[in-house]
PDB file of C-alpha atoms in Angstrom:
ATOM      1  CA  MET A  17     105.132  74.618 -39.323  1.00 37.00           C
ATOM      2  CA  LYS A  18     102.984  75.866 -36.475  1.00 43.00           C
ATOM      3  CA  SER A  19      99.509  74.555 -35.950  1.00 44.00           C
ATOM      4  CA  ALA A  20      96.348  76.109 -34.625  1.00 51.00           C
ATOM      5  CA  SER A  21      93.749  73.638 -33.469  1.00 59.00           C
ATOM      6  CA  CYS A  22      90.385  73.761 -31.811  1.00 65.00           C
ATOM      7  CA  ALA A  23      91.276  73.297 -28.176  1.00 53.00           C
ATOM      8  CA  ALA A  24      87.978  74.450 -26.679  1.00 50.00           C
ATOM      9  CA  PRO A  25      85.907  72.003 -24.606  1.00 49.00           C
ATOM     10  CA  GLN A  26      83.213  70.002 -26.340  1.00 53.00           C
ATOM     11  CA  GLY A  27      79.497  70.007 -25.529  1.00 52.00           C
ATOM     12  CA  GLN A  28      76.166  71.144 -26.924  1.00 52.00           C
ATOM     13  CA  GLY A  29      76.780  74.765 -25.982  1.00 54.00           C
ATOM     14  CA  PHE A  30      80.180  74.679 -27.587  1.00 67.00           C
ATOM     15  CA  VAL A  31      78.793  73.157 -30.796  1.00 78.00           C
ATOM     16  CA  LEU A  32      76.273  75.978 -31.133  1.00 83.00           C
ATOM     17  CA  THR A  33      79.009  78.530 -30.423  1.00 87.00           C
ATOM     18  CA  VAL A  34      81.129  77.042 -33.198  1.00 90.00           C
ATOM     19  CA  TYR A  35      78.355  77.411 -35.759  1.00 92.00           C
ATOM     20  CA  LEU A  36      77.618  80.945 -34.596  1.00 91.00           C
ATOM     21  CA  ALA A  37      81.336  81.687 -34.893  1.00 89.00           C
ATOM     22  CA  LEU A  38      81.316  80.317 -38.444  1.00 91.00           C
ATOM     23  CA  SER A  39      78.614  82.863 -39.304  1.00 90.00           C
ATOM     24  CA  ARG A  40      80.176  85.658 -37.188  1.00 91.00           C
ATOM     25  CA  THR A  41      76.813  86.122 -35.526  1.00 90.00           C
ATOM     26  CA  PRO A  42      77.741  89.085 -33.242  1.00 89.00           C
ATOM     27  CA  HIS A  43      78.784  90.977 -36.374  1.00 88.00           C
ATOM     28  CA  GLY A  44      75.796  89.666 -38.325  1.00 89.00           C
ATOM     29  CA  LEU A  45      73.377  90.970 -35.700  1.00 92.00           C
ATOM     30  CA  LEU A  46      74.824  94.454 -36.055  1.00 93.00           C
ATOM     31  CA  ASP A  47      74.573  94.120 -39.830  1.00 93.00           C
ATOM     32  CA  LEU A  48      70.776  93.759 -39.508  1.00 95.00           C
ATOM     33  CA  ALA A  49      70.572  97.507 -38.948  1.00 97.00           C
ATOM     34  CA  GLY A  50      71.717  98.332 -42.492  1.00 97.00           C
ATOM     35  CA  PRO A  51      68.803  96.727 -44.356  1.00 97.00           C
ATOM     36  CA  PHE A  52      66.295  98.162 -41.900  1.00 97.00           C
ATOM     37  CA  CYS A  53      67.740 101.641 -42.408  1.00 98.00           C
ATOM     38  CA  ALA A  54      67.279 101.099 -46.145  1.00 98.00           C
ATOM     39  CA  ALA A  55      63.689  99.892 -45.692  1.00 97.00           C
ATOM     40  CA  LEU A  56      62.693 102.910 -43.610  1.00 97.00           C
ATOM     41  CA  LEU A  57      64.453 105.368 -45.901  1.00 97.00           C
ATOM     42  CA  CYS A  58      62.892 103.870 -49.024  1.00 97.00           C
ATOM     43  CA  ARG A  59      59.336 103.388 -47.769  1.00 96.00           C
ATOM     44  CA  GLY A  60      59.138 106.566 -45.697  1.00 95.00           C
ATOM     45  CA  VAL A  61      57.035 104.907 -42.980  1.00 95.00           C
ATOM     46  CA  MET A  62      57.245 101.813 -40.829  1.00 94.00           C
ATOM     47  CA  PRO A  63      56.475  98.686 -42.920  1.00 94.00           C
ATOM     48  CA  PRO A  64      53.618  96.375 -41.827  1.00 95.00           C
ATOM     49  CA  LEU A  65      54.432  94.142 -38.865  1.00 96.00           C
ATOM     50  CA  SER A  66      54.318  91.022 -41.055  1.00 95.00           C
ATOM     51  CA  VAL A  67      56.959  92.504 -43.355  1.00 96.00           C
ATOM     52  CA  VAL A  68      59.115  93.523 -40.384  1.00 96.00           C
ATOM     53  CA  VAL A  69      59.012  90.035 -38.847  1.00 97.00           C
ATOM     54  CA  LEU A  70      59.655  88.279 -42.157  1.00 97.00           C
ATOM     55  CA  GLY A  71      62.386  90.783 -42.905  1.00 97.00           C
ATOM     56  CA  ILE A  72      64.173  90.115 -39.612  1.00 96.00           C
ATOM     57  CA  VAL A  73      64.162  86.365 -40.220  1.00 97.00           C
ATOM     58  CA  THR A  74      65.235  86.755 -43.855  1.00 98.00           C
ATOM     59  CA  VAL A  75      68.026  89.237 -43.241  1.00 97.00           C
ATOM     60  CA  PHE A  76      69.394  87.263 -40.299  1.00 97.00           C
ATOM     61  CA  ALA A  77      69.338  84.072 -42.375  1.00 98.00           C
ATOM     62  CA  GLY A  78      70.991  85.818 -45.308  1.00 97.00           C
ATOM     63  CA  TYR A  79      73.901  87.220 -43.307  1.00 97.00           C
ATOM     64  CA  THR A  80      74.277  83.929 -41.427  1.00 96.00           C
ATOM     65  CA  ALA A  81      74.543  82.073 -44.738  1.00 97.00           C
ATOM     66  CA  VAL A  82      76.897  84.510 -46.494  1.00 96.00           C
ATOM     67  CA  TYR A  83      79.351  84.751 -43.598  1.00 95.00           C
ATOM     68  CA  ALA A  84      79.411  80.947 -43.381  1.00 95.00           C
ATOM     69  CA  LEU A  85      79.998  80.783 -47.139  1.00 96.00           C
ATOM     70  CA  ASN A  86      83.040  83.019 -46.730  1.00 94.00           C
ATOM     71  CA  ASP A  87      84.723  80.599 -44.335  1.00 93.00           C
ATOM     72  CA  ILE A  88      83.715  77.576 -46.411  1.00 95.00           C
ATOM     73  CA  VAL A  89      85.235  78.917 -49.625  1.00 94.00           C
ATOM     74  CA  ASP A  90      88.283  80.239 -47.726  1.00 88.00           C
ATOM     75  CA  TYR A  91      88.695  76.970 -45.826  1.00 89.00           C
ATOM     76  CA  ARG A  92      91.969  75.891 -47.404  1.00 87.00           C
ATOM     77  CA  SER A  93      93.578  79.341 -47.456  1.00 84.00           C
ATOM     78  CA  ASP A  94      92.586  79.972 -43.821  1.00 81.00           C
ATOM     79  CA  LYS A  95      94.028  76.599 -42.839  1.00 83.00           C
ATOM     80  CA  ARG A  96      97.316  77.328 -44.634  1.00 80.00           C
ATOM     81  CA  GLN A  97      97.546  80.653 -42.868  1.00 77.00           C
ATOM     82  CA  LEU A  98      96.908  79.125 -39.450  1.00 74.00           C
ATOM     83  CA  GLU A  99      99.429  76.341 -40.057  1.00 70.00           C
ATOM     84  CA  GLY A 100     102.038  78.823 -41.200  1.00 63.00           C
ATOM     85  CA  SER A 101     101.697  81.405 -38.452  1.00 59.00           C
ATOM     86  CA  GLY A 102      99.898  79.786 -35.543  1.00 54.00           C
ATOM     87  CA  GLU A 103      97.381  81.423 -33.250  1.00 55.00           C
ATOM     88  CA  ASP A 104      95.890  84.819 -33.944  1.00 56.00           C
ATOM     89  CA  ALA A 105      96.914  87.043 -31.051  1.00 54.00           C
ATOM     90  CA  ARG A 106      94.470  89.861 -31.703  1.00 53.00           C
ATOM     91  CA  ALA A 107      92.162  90.861 -28.863  1.00 52.00           C
ATOM     92  CA  ASN A 108      88.982  92.953 -28.644  1.00 64.00           C
ATOM     93  CA  TYR A 109      88.076  92.153 -32.242  1.00 61.00           C
ATOM     94  CA  LEU A 110      84.398  91.746 -33.069  1.00 65.00           C
ATOM     95  CA  ASP A 111      84.786  88.969 -35.642  1.00 58.00           C
ATOM     96  CA  ALA A 112      86.789  86.913 -33.138  1.00 64.00           C
ATOM     97  CA  ALA A 113      84.192  87.251 -30.380  1.00 62.00           C
ATOM     98  CA  PHE A 114      83.680  83.472 -30.364  1.00 66.00           C
ATOM     99  CA  ILE A 115      86.246  81.561 -32.434  1.00 78.00           C
ATOM    100  CA  ARG A 116      87.854  82.943 -35.548  1.00 79.00           C
ATOM    101  CA  HIS A 117      87.887  80.581 -38.535  1.00 80.00           C
ATOM    102  CA  PRO A 118      86.410  77.616 -36.606  1.00 88.00           C
ATOM    103  CA  LEU A 119      86.265  75.502 -39.767  1.00 88.00           C
ATOM    104  CA  ALA A 120      89.957  75.902 -40.527  1.00 83.00           C
ATOM    105  CA  ARG A 121      90.754  75.144 -36.870  1.00 84.00           C
ATOM    106  CA  GLY A 122      88.918  71.840 -37.050  1.00 86.00           C
ATOM    107  CA  CYS A 123      86.172  72.851 -34.640  1.00 88.00           C
ATOM    108  CA  LEU A 124      83.586  71.488 -37.078  1.00 90.00           C
ATOM    109  CA  SER A 125      83.610  69.431 -40.236  1.00 92.00           C
ATOM    110  CA  LEU A 126      83.364  70.800 -43.759  1.00 94.00           C
ATOM    111  CA  PRO A 127      80.163  68.798 -44.472  1.00 95.00           C
ATOM    112  CA  GLY A 128      78.628  70.168 -41.269  1.00 94.00           C
ATOM    113  CA  ALA A 129      79.501  73.713 -42.294  1.00 95.00           C
ATOM    114  CA  ILE A 130      78.016  73.179 -45.747  1.00 96.00           C
ATOM    115  CA  VAL A 131      74.769  71.833 -44.280  1.00 97.00           C
ATOM    116  CA  TRP A 132      74.573  74.889 -41.990  1.00 96.00           C
ATOM    117  CA  PHE A 133      75.096  77.182 -44.979  1.00 97.00           C
ATOM    118  CA  VAL A 134      72.522  75.399 -47.150  1.00 98.00           C
ATOM    119  CA  LEU A 135      69.840  75.407 -44.447  1.00 98.00           C
ATOM    120  CA  TRP A 136      70.185  79.129 -43.768  1.00 98.00           C
ATOM    121  CA  THR A 137      70.348  79.872 -47.493  1.00 98.00           C
ATOM    122  CA  LEU A 138      67.046  78.065 -48.008  1.00 98.00           C
ATOM    123  CA  VAL A 139      65.451  80.057 -45.190  1.00 98.00           C
ATOM    124  CA  ALA A 140      66.826  83.301 -46.616  1.00 98.00           C
ATOM    125  CA  PHE A 141      65.750  82.455 -50.160  1.00 98.00           C
ATOM    126  CA  ALA A 142      62.203  81.538 -49.101  1.00 98.00           C
ATOM    127  CA  GLY A 143      61.847  84.736 -47.086  1.00 98.00           C
ATOM    128  CA  ALA A 144      63.392  86.894 -49.804  1.00 98.00           C
ATOM    129  CA  TYR A 145      61.134  85.425 -52.479  1.00 98.00           C
ATOM    130  CA  ALA A 146      58.070  85.999 -50.310  1.00 98.00           C
ATOM    131  CA  LEU A 147      59.055  89.648 -49.843  1.00 97.00           C
ATOM    132  CA  ASN A 148      59.899  90.258 -53.508  1.00 97.00           C
ATOM    133  CA  PRO A 149      61.424  87.885 -56.103  1.00 98.00           C
ATOM    134  CA  VAL A 150      63.997  90.594 -56.813  1.00 98.00           C
ATOM    135  CA  CYS A 151      65.268  90.103 -53.261  1.00 98.00           C
ATOM    136  CA  ALA A 152      65.782  86.404 -53.958  1.00 98.00           C
ATOM    137  CA  VAL A 153      67.772  87.229 -57.092  1.00 98.00           C
ATOM    138  CA  LEU A 154      69.952  89.649 -55.113  1.00 98.00           C
ATOM    139  CA  LEU A 155      70.582  86.915 -52.532  1.00 98.00           C
ATOM    140  CA  ILE A 156      71.835  84.556 -55.252  1.00 98.00           C
ATOM    141  CA  VAL A 157      73.984  87.308 -56.760  1.00 98.00           C
ATOM    142  CA  GLY A 158      75.400  88.040 -53.317  1.00 97.00           C
ATOM    143  CA  CYS A 159      76.393  84.405 -52.766  1.00 97.00           C
ATOM    144  CA  LEU A 160      78.040  84.229 -56.200  1.00 98.00           C
ATOM    145  CA  LEU A 161      79.935  87.462 -55.629  1.00 97.00           C
ATOM    146  CA  GLU A 162      81.036  86.370 -52.150  1.00 97.00           C
ATOM    147  CA  THR A 163      82.426  83.197 -53.689  1.00 97.00           C
ATOM    148  CA  ALA A 164      84.272  85.233 -56.327  1.00 97.00           C
ATOM    149  CA  TYR A 165      85.603  87.548 -53.613  1.00 96.00           C
ATOM    150  CA  CYS A 166      87.113  84.601 -51.755  1.00 94.00           C
ATOM    151  CA  LEU A 167      88.540  82.930 -54.864  1.00 95.00           C
ATOM    152  CA  LEU A 168      90.319  86.149 -55.869  1.00 95.00           C
ATOM    153  CA  LEU A 169      92.296  86.216 -52.595  1.00 92.00           C
ATOM    154  CA  THR A 170      95.635  85.625 -54.318  1.00 91.00           C
ATOM    155  CA  VAL A 171      94.726  87.400 -57.563  1.00 93.00           C
ATOM    156  CA  THR A 172      93.981  91.072 -56.885  1.00 95.00           C
ATOM    157  CA  HIS A 173      93.417  93.497 -54.031  1.00 94.00           C
ATOM    158  CA  LEU A 174      90.600  95.019 -56.077  1.00 95.00           C
ATOM    159  CA  ARG A 175      88.462  92.129 -54.897  1.00 95.00           C
ATOM    160  CA  ALA A 176      87.683  94.502 -52.013  1.00 96.00           C
ATOM    161  CA  LEU A 177      85.330  96.267 -54.432  1.00 97.00           C
ATOM    162  CA  ILE A 178      83.324  93.050 -54.680  1.00 97.00           C
ATOM    163  CA  ASN A 179      83.129  92.993 -50.887  1.00 95.00           C
ATOM    164  CA  GLY A 180      81.616  96.483 -50.964  1.00 97.00           C
ATOM    165  CA  VAL A 181      79.038  95.382 -53.517  1.00 98.00           C
ATOM    166  CA  VAL A 182      78.066  92.296 -51.499  1.00 97.00           C
ATOM    167  CA  LYS A 183      77.501  94.334 -48.353  1.00 97.00           C
ATOM    168  CA  ALA A 184      75.390  96.851 -50.293  1.00 98.00           C
ATOM    169  CA  LEU A 185      73.134  94.128 -51.732  1.00 97.00           C
ATOM    170  CA  GLY A 186      71.452  93.548 -48.358  1.00 97.00           C
ATOM    171  CA  PRO A 187      70.172  97.134 -48.040  1.00 98.00           C
ATOM    172  CA  LEU A 188      69.259  97.181 -51.748  1.00 98.00           C
ATOM    173  CA  ALA A 189      67.190  94.026 -51.268  1.00 98.00           C
ATOM    174  CA  ALA A 190      65.520  95.615 -48.253  1.00 97.00           C
ATOM    175  CA  ALA A 191      64.486  98.571 -50.408  1.00 98.00           C
ATOM    176  CA  TYR A 192      62.837  96.213 -52.899  1.00 98.00           C
ATOM    177  CA  ALA A 193      61.170  94.351 -50.037  1.00 97.00           C
ATOM    178  CA  VAL A 194      59.139  97.408 -49.030  1.00 97.00           C
ATOM    179  CA  VAL A 195      58.743  99.213 -52.373  1.00 96.00           C
ATOM    180  CA  PRO A 196      58.275  97.263 -55.640  1.00 93.00           C
ATOM    181  CA  ASP A 197      59.995  99.894 -57.774  1.00 94.00           C
ATOM    182  CA  PRO A 198      62.286 102.108 -55.685  1.00 95.00           C
ATOM    183  CA  SER A 199      63.814 105.206 -57.257  1.00 95.00           C
ATOM    184  CA  PRO A 200      67.032 104.435 -59.172  1.00 96.00           C
ATOM    185  CA  TRP A 201      68.563 107.592 -57.706  1.00 95.00           C
ATOM    186  CA  PHE A 202      67.731 106.454 -54.193  1.00 96.00           C
ATOM    187  CA  LEU A 203      69.228 103.029 -54.892  1.00 97.00           C
ATOM    188  CA  LEU A 204      72.377 104.624 -56.289  1.00 97.00           C
ATOM    189  CA  GLY A 205      72.773 106.843 -53.223  1.00 97.00           C
ATOM    190  CA  LEU A 206      72.096 103.920 -50.893  1.00 98.00           C
ATOM    191  CA  PHE A 207      74.637 101.767 -52.719  1.00 98.00           C
ATOM    192  CA  ALA A 208      77.333 104.456 -52.591  1.00 98.00           C
ATOM    193  CA  TRP A 209      76.726 105.105 -48.884  1.00 98.00           C
ATOM    194  CA  VAL A 210      77.020 101.443 -47.876  1.00 98.00           C
ATOM    195  CA  PHE A 211      79.837 100.670 -50.330  1.00 98.00           C
ATOM    196  CA  THR A 212      82.151 103.416 -49.060  1.00 98.00           C
ATOM    197  CA  TRP A 213      81.424 102.561 -45.416  1.00 98.00           C
ATOM    198  CA  GLU A 214      82.173  98.883 -46.026  1.00 98.00           C
ATOM    199  CA  ILE A 215      85.534  99.525 -47.719  1.00 98.00           C
ATOM    200  CA  GLY A 216      86.738 102.078 -45.173  1.00 97.00           C
ATOM    201  CA  GLY A 217      85.264 100.737 -41.969  1.00 96.00           C
ATOM    202  CA  GLN A 218      85.135  96.996 -42.537  1.00 95.00           C
ATOM    203  CA  ASN A 219      87.262  95.607 -45.368  1.00 96.00           C
ATOM    204  CA  ILE A 220      90.510  97.498 -44.811  1.00 96.00           C
ATOM    205  CA  PRO A 221      90.627  97.199 -41.002  1.00 95.00           C
ATOM    206  CA  ALA A 222      89.522  93.548 -41.167  1.00 91.00           C
ATOM    207  CA  ASP A 223      92.454  92.728 -43.465  1.00 92.00           C
ATOM    208  CA  TRP A 224      94.876  94.868 -41.470  1.00 90.00           C
ATOM    209  CA  HIS A 225      95.789  92.306 -38.794  1.00 78.00           C
ATOM    210  CA  ASP A 226      96.285  89.583 -41.367  1.00 79.00           C
ATOM    211  CA  ALA A 227      98.513  91.620 -43.675  1.00 83.00           C
ATOM    212  CA  SER A 228     101.835  90.109 -42.589  1.00 77.00           C
ATOM    213  CA  ARG A 229     100.351  86.597 -42.602  1.00 78.00           C
ATOM    214  CA  ASP A 230      98.609  87.248 -45.922  1.00 77.00           C
ATOM    215  CA  ALA A 231     101.852  88.368 -47.518  1.00 78.00           C
ATOM    216  CA  LEU A 232     103.466  85.046 -46.604  1.00 77.00           C
ATOM    217  CA  THR A 233     100.666  83.053 -48.222  1.00 80.00           C
ATOM    218  CA  GLY A 234     100.436  85.181 -51.373  1.00 85.00           C
ATOM    219  CA  ALA A 235      97.131  86.825 -50.500  1.00 88.00           C
ATOM    220  CA  ARG A 236      96.478  90.213 -52.066  1.00 91.00           C
ATOM    221  CA  THR A 237      94.541  92.625 -49.881  1.00 93.00           C
ATOM    222  CA  MET A 238      94.485  96.404 -49.638  1.00 95.00           C
ATOM    223  CA  PRO A 239      97.029  96.595 -46.760  1.00 95.00           C
ATOM    224  CA  VAL A 240      99.330  94.066 -48.467  1.00 93.00           C
ATOM    225  CA  VAL A 241      99.337  95.646 -51.920  1.00 94.00           C
ATOM    226  CA  LEU A 242      98.961  99.328 -51.040  1.00 95.00           C
ATOM    227  CA  GLY A 243     100.939  99.204 -47.820  1.00 94.00           C
ATOM    228  CA  TYR A 244      99.730 100.230 -44.384  1.00 95.00           C
ATOM    229  CA  ALA A 245     100.062 103.990 -44.896  1.00 96.00           C
ATOM    230  CA  LYS A 246      98.122 104.195 -48.160  1.00 97.00           C
ATOM    231  CA  ALA A 247      95.499 101.691 -47.012  1.00 97.00           C
ATOM    232  CA  SER A 248      94.841 103.642 -43.825  1.00 97.00           C
ATOM    233  CA  ARG A 249      94.493 106.926 -45.710  1.00 98.00           C
ATOM    234  CA  LEU A 250      92.092 105.244 -48.116  1.00 98.00           C
ATOM    235  CA  ALA A 251      90.026 104.079 -45.134  1.00 98.00           C
ATOM    236  CA  VAL A 252      89.775 107.652 -43.837  1.00 98.00           C
ATOM    237  CA  ALA A 253      88.770 108.943 -47.278  1.00 98.00           C
ATOM    238  CA  MET A 254      86.117 106.242 -47.760  1.00 98.00           C
ATOM    239  CA  LEU A 255      84.583 106.838 -44.343  1.00 98.00           C
ATOM    240  CA  ALA A 256      84.520 110.598 -44.899  1.00 98.00           C
ATOM    241  CA  ALA A 257      82.809 110.007 -48.258  1.00 98.00           C
ATOM    242  CA  SER A 258      80.242 107.719 -46.634  1.00 98.00           C
ATOM    243  CA  LEU A 259      79.390 110.347 -44.032  1.00 98.00           C
ATOM    244  CA  VAL A 260      79.002 113.044 -46.685  1.00 98.00           C
ATOM    245  CA  LEU A 261      76.832 110.760 -48.816  1.00 98.00           C
ATOM    246  CA  SER A 262      74.555 110.099 -45.841  1.00 97.00           C
ATOM    247  CA  LEU A 263      73.431 113.741 -45.723  1.00 97.00           C
ATOM    248  CA  PRO A 264      71.418 113.902 -48.971  1.00 96.00           C
ATOM    249  CA  LEU A 265      70.372 110.258 -48.642  1.00 97.00           C
ATOM    250  CA  LEU A 266      68.655 110.797 -45.295  1.00 96.00           C
ATOM    251  CA  ALA A 267      67.267 114.254 -46.018  1.00 93.00           C
ATOM    252  CA  ALA A 268      65.987 113.615 -49.555  1.00 92.00           C
ATOM    253  CA  SER A 269      64.691 110.073 -49.057  1.00 95.00           C
ATOM    254  CA  PRO A 270      60.927 109.403 -48.815  1.00 95.00           C
ATOM    255  CA  LEU A 271      61.407 109.345 -45.041  1.00 95.00           C
ATOM    256  CA  ALA A 272      62.533 113.003 -45.263  1.00 94.00           C
ATOM    257  CA  VAL A 273      64.649 112.954 -42.122  1.00 96.00           C
ATOM    258  CA  SER A 274      64.847 116.419 -40.561  1.00 95.00           C
ATOM    259  CA  TRP A 275      68.124 118.228 -41.008  1.00 95.00           C
ATOM    260  CA  PRO A 276      68.895 118.315 -37.243  1.00 96.00           C
ATOM    261  CA  LEU A 277      68.558 114.527 -37.056  1.00 97.00           C
ATOM    262  CA  THR A 278      70.429 114.068 -40.347  1.00 97.00           C
ATOM    263  CA  LEU A 279      73.297 116.094 -38.923  1.00 97.00           C
ATOM    264  CA  ALA A 280      73.079 114.122 -35.686  1.00 97.00           C
ATOM    265  CA  ALA A 281      73.482 110.865 -37.619  1.00 97.00           C
ATOM    266  CA  CYS A 282      76.403 112.292 -39.591  1.00 97.00           C
ATOM    267  CA  LEU A 283      78.179 113.751 -36.568  1.00 98.00           C
ATOM    268  CA  GLY A 284      77.523 110.628 -34.525  1.00 98.00           C
ATOM    269  CA  GLY A 285      79.015 108.534 -37.312  1.00 98.00           C
ATOM    270  CA  ALA A 286      81.994 110.866 -37.523  1.00 98.00           C
ATOM    271  CA  TRP A 287      82.536 110.498 -33.769  1.00 97.00           C
ATOM    272  CA  LEU A 288      82.360 106.721 -34.054  1.00 97.00           C
ATOM    273  CA  MET A 289      84.596 106.176 -37.050  1.00 98.00           C
ATOM    274  CA  LEU A 290      86.901 109.073 -37.817  1.00 97.00           C
ATOM    275  CA  PRO A 291      88.964 109.213 -34.575  1.00 97.00           C
ATOM    276  CA  PRO A 292      90.109 105.564 -34.774  1.00 96.00           C
ATOM    277  CA  ALA A 293      90.585 105.897 -38.542  1.00 97.00           C
ATOM    278  CA  VAL A 294      92.792 108.963 -38.143  1.00 97.00           C
ATOM    279  CA  ARG A 295      94.690 107.346 -35.267  1.00 97.00           C
ATOM    280  CA  LEU A 296      95.230 104.295 -37.464  1.00 96.00           C
ATOM    281  CA  ALA A 297      96.639 106.483 -40.250  1.00 96.00           C
ATOM    282  CA  LYS A 298      99.000 108.127 -37.781  1.00 96.00           C
ATOM    283  CA  SER A 299     100.130 105.111 -35.787  1.00 95.00           C
ATOM    284  CA  LEU A 300      99.563 102.187 -38.185  1.00 94.00           C
ATOM    285  CA  ASP A 301      98.807 100.232 -35.024  1.00 91.00           C
ATOM    286  CA  ASP A 302      96.869  96.951 -35.034  1.00 89.00           C
ATOM    287  CA  ALA A 303      94.833  97.983 -31.997  1.00 89.00           C
ATOM    288  CA  GLN A 304      93.492 101.007 -33.870  1.00 93.00           C
ATOM    289  CA  ALA A 305      92.493  98.781 -36.798  1.00 93.00           C
ATOM    290  CA  ALA A 306      90.448  96.610 -34.418  1.00 91.00           C
ATOM    291  CA  ALA A 307      88.937  99.703 -32.803  1.00 93.00           C
ATOM    292  CA  LEU A 308      87.990 101.101 -36.192  1.00 96.00           C
ATOM    293  CA  PHE A 309      86.376  97.830 -37.291  1.00 94.00           C
ATOM    294  CA  ASN A 310      84.411  97.476 -34.060  1.00 94.00           C
ATOM    295  CA  ARG A 311      83.188 101.053 -33.956  1.00 96.00           C
ATOM    296  CA  ALA A 312      82.390 101.215 -37.671  1.00 97.00           C
ATOM    297  CA  SER A 313      80.319  98.044 -37.278  1.00 96.00           C
ATOM    298  CA  THR A 314      77.926  99.934 -34.984  1.00 96.00           C
ATOM    299  CA  TYR A 315      77.406 102.843 -37.406  1.00 98.00           C
ATOM    300  CA  PRO A 316      74.306 101.408 -39.161  1.00 97.00           C
ATOM    301  CA  ALA A 317      72.742 100.767 -35.739  1.00 97.00           C
ATOM    302  CA  LEU A 318      73.339 104.402 -34.798  1.00 98.00           C
ATOM    303  CA  VAL A 319      71.657 105.570 -37.999  1.00 98.00           C
ATOM    304  CA  LEU A 320      68.732 103.209 -37.379  1.00 98.00           C
ATOM    305  CA  VAL A 321      68.208 104.734 -33.926  1.00 97.00           C
ATOM    306  CA  VAL A 322      68.120 108.202 -35.500  1.00 97.00           C
ATOM    307  CA  LEU A 323      65.548 107.058 -38.071  1.00 97.00           C
ATOM    308  CA  ILE A 324      63.328 105.558 -35.374  1.00 96.00           C
ATOM    309  CA  VAL A 325      63.528 108.767 -33.362  1.00 97.00           C
ATOM    310  CA  HIS A 326      62.473 110.671 -36.472  1.00 96.00           C
ATOM    311  CA  LEU A 327      59.452 108.394 -36.909  1.00 95.00           C
ATOM    312  CA  LEU A 328      58.447 108.866 -33.276  1.00 94.00           C
ATOM    313  CA  ILE A 329      58.613 112.662 -33.179  1.00 91.00           C
ATOM    314  CA  ARG A 330      57.556 113.765 -36.638  1.00 81.00           C
TER     315      ARG A 330
END
C-alpha cells in the first residue's frame, strides 16, 4: 500500500492554507459569481448595498461550508484512495491549487474540520435567514443533498445529478434573496442553465482524473460507469445545452439583457468551454479535463461581467 501524507511545513500560514484547501477557496471565490448573476437577472437592477454586502458574506460562507462538508463526508473514501494509489500527479488543476484532500492527508484533524464546517454553516445560515428564510431552507437542503451525493459514491453514477442540483441551489437562493416571489419560469430556466453547466463543466472533468483510482475503490462516477468516450461527449452536450439555455434566460429576465450582450456572453462562454471539451472528447487526455474544469469554472464570472456592463450602459 502506498501512502500520501501531509509533508508541507507547519506554521500559522500553513494552517490557514489547509483550511482554505479543505473548502477549495480559489474555486469557491469563482463560484460567488453564479449567485450574483442570478440576483441581477431576477431583480433587474442592482440590489441595495446592504443586501450586496450581506449576500457576499452569506454566499462565501455557504460555499466554504459545503465544500468542507464534501471532504468531511468523503474522508474515509478519500483516505482509502490515497493509500491505494499514492500522490495525485495532476498539475494546473484549480481544486488542487493549495492541497487536495487535506483532511485525508492528515494535514488537519477531523474534529478541526468539523468545527470549521459548523462555524461557516452558522454564518451562512444567519445570513441566509436574514435575506429570506427560504434561502436558509435551501442552505439546509443543499447540505443534506451534498451529504447524500458523497454517500452514494459507490452506489450510482447518477449521483452526479444531485451535484447539479446542489450547485443550482446557490443561484436559486440568490433569486429569493432579492425577490420574495420570483417567477417559477425564471427559476426553472436558471436551474436548467446552472445544472447543465455543472454536469458538463465541473462534475465530469473533476471526476476524470480520478477515474482509474475510483474504479479500484469501487466508486461509481460518470467516467467510470460510462467510460471516457461517452462521458466526454456528454460533457460537450451539457455545455452546449447550458449555452443555449443562457440565451432566453438573459434576454427574457427582468434585467432584459440586450441581444448583443446576450450573444457576447454566449459566445464568450463557448470560447471558454467548448474547445477544451471537444479536445477532451477527441483525445481523452487528462490535461484537457483539467483545462475544461478550470476554464468552465470562470464562466459564471464572465457572465457576471457582461451583466454589469449591461447595467452600466443601459
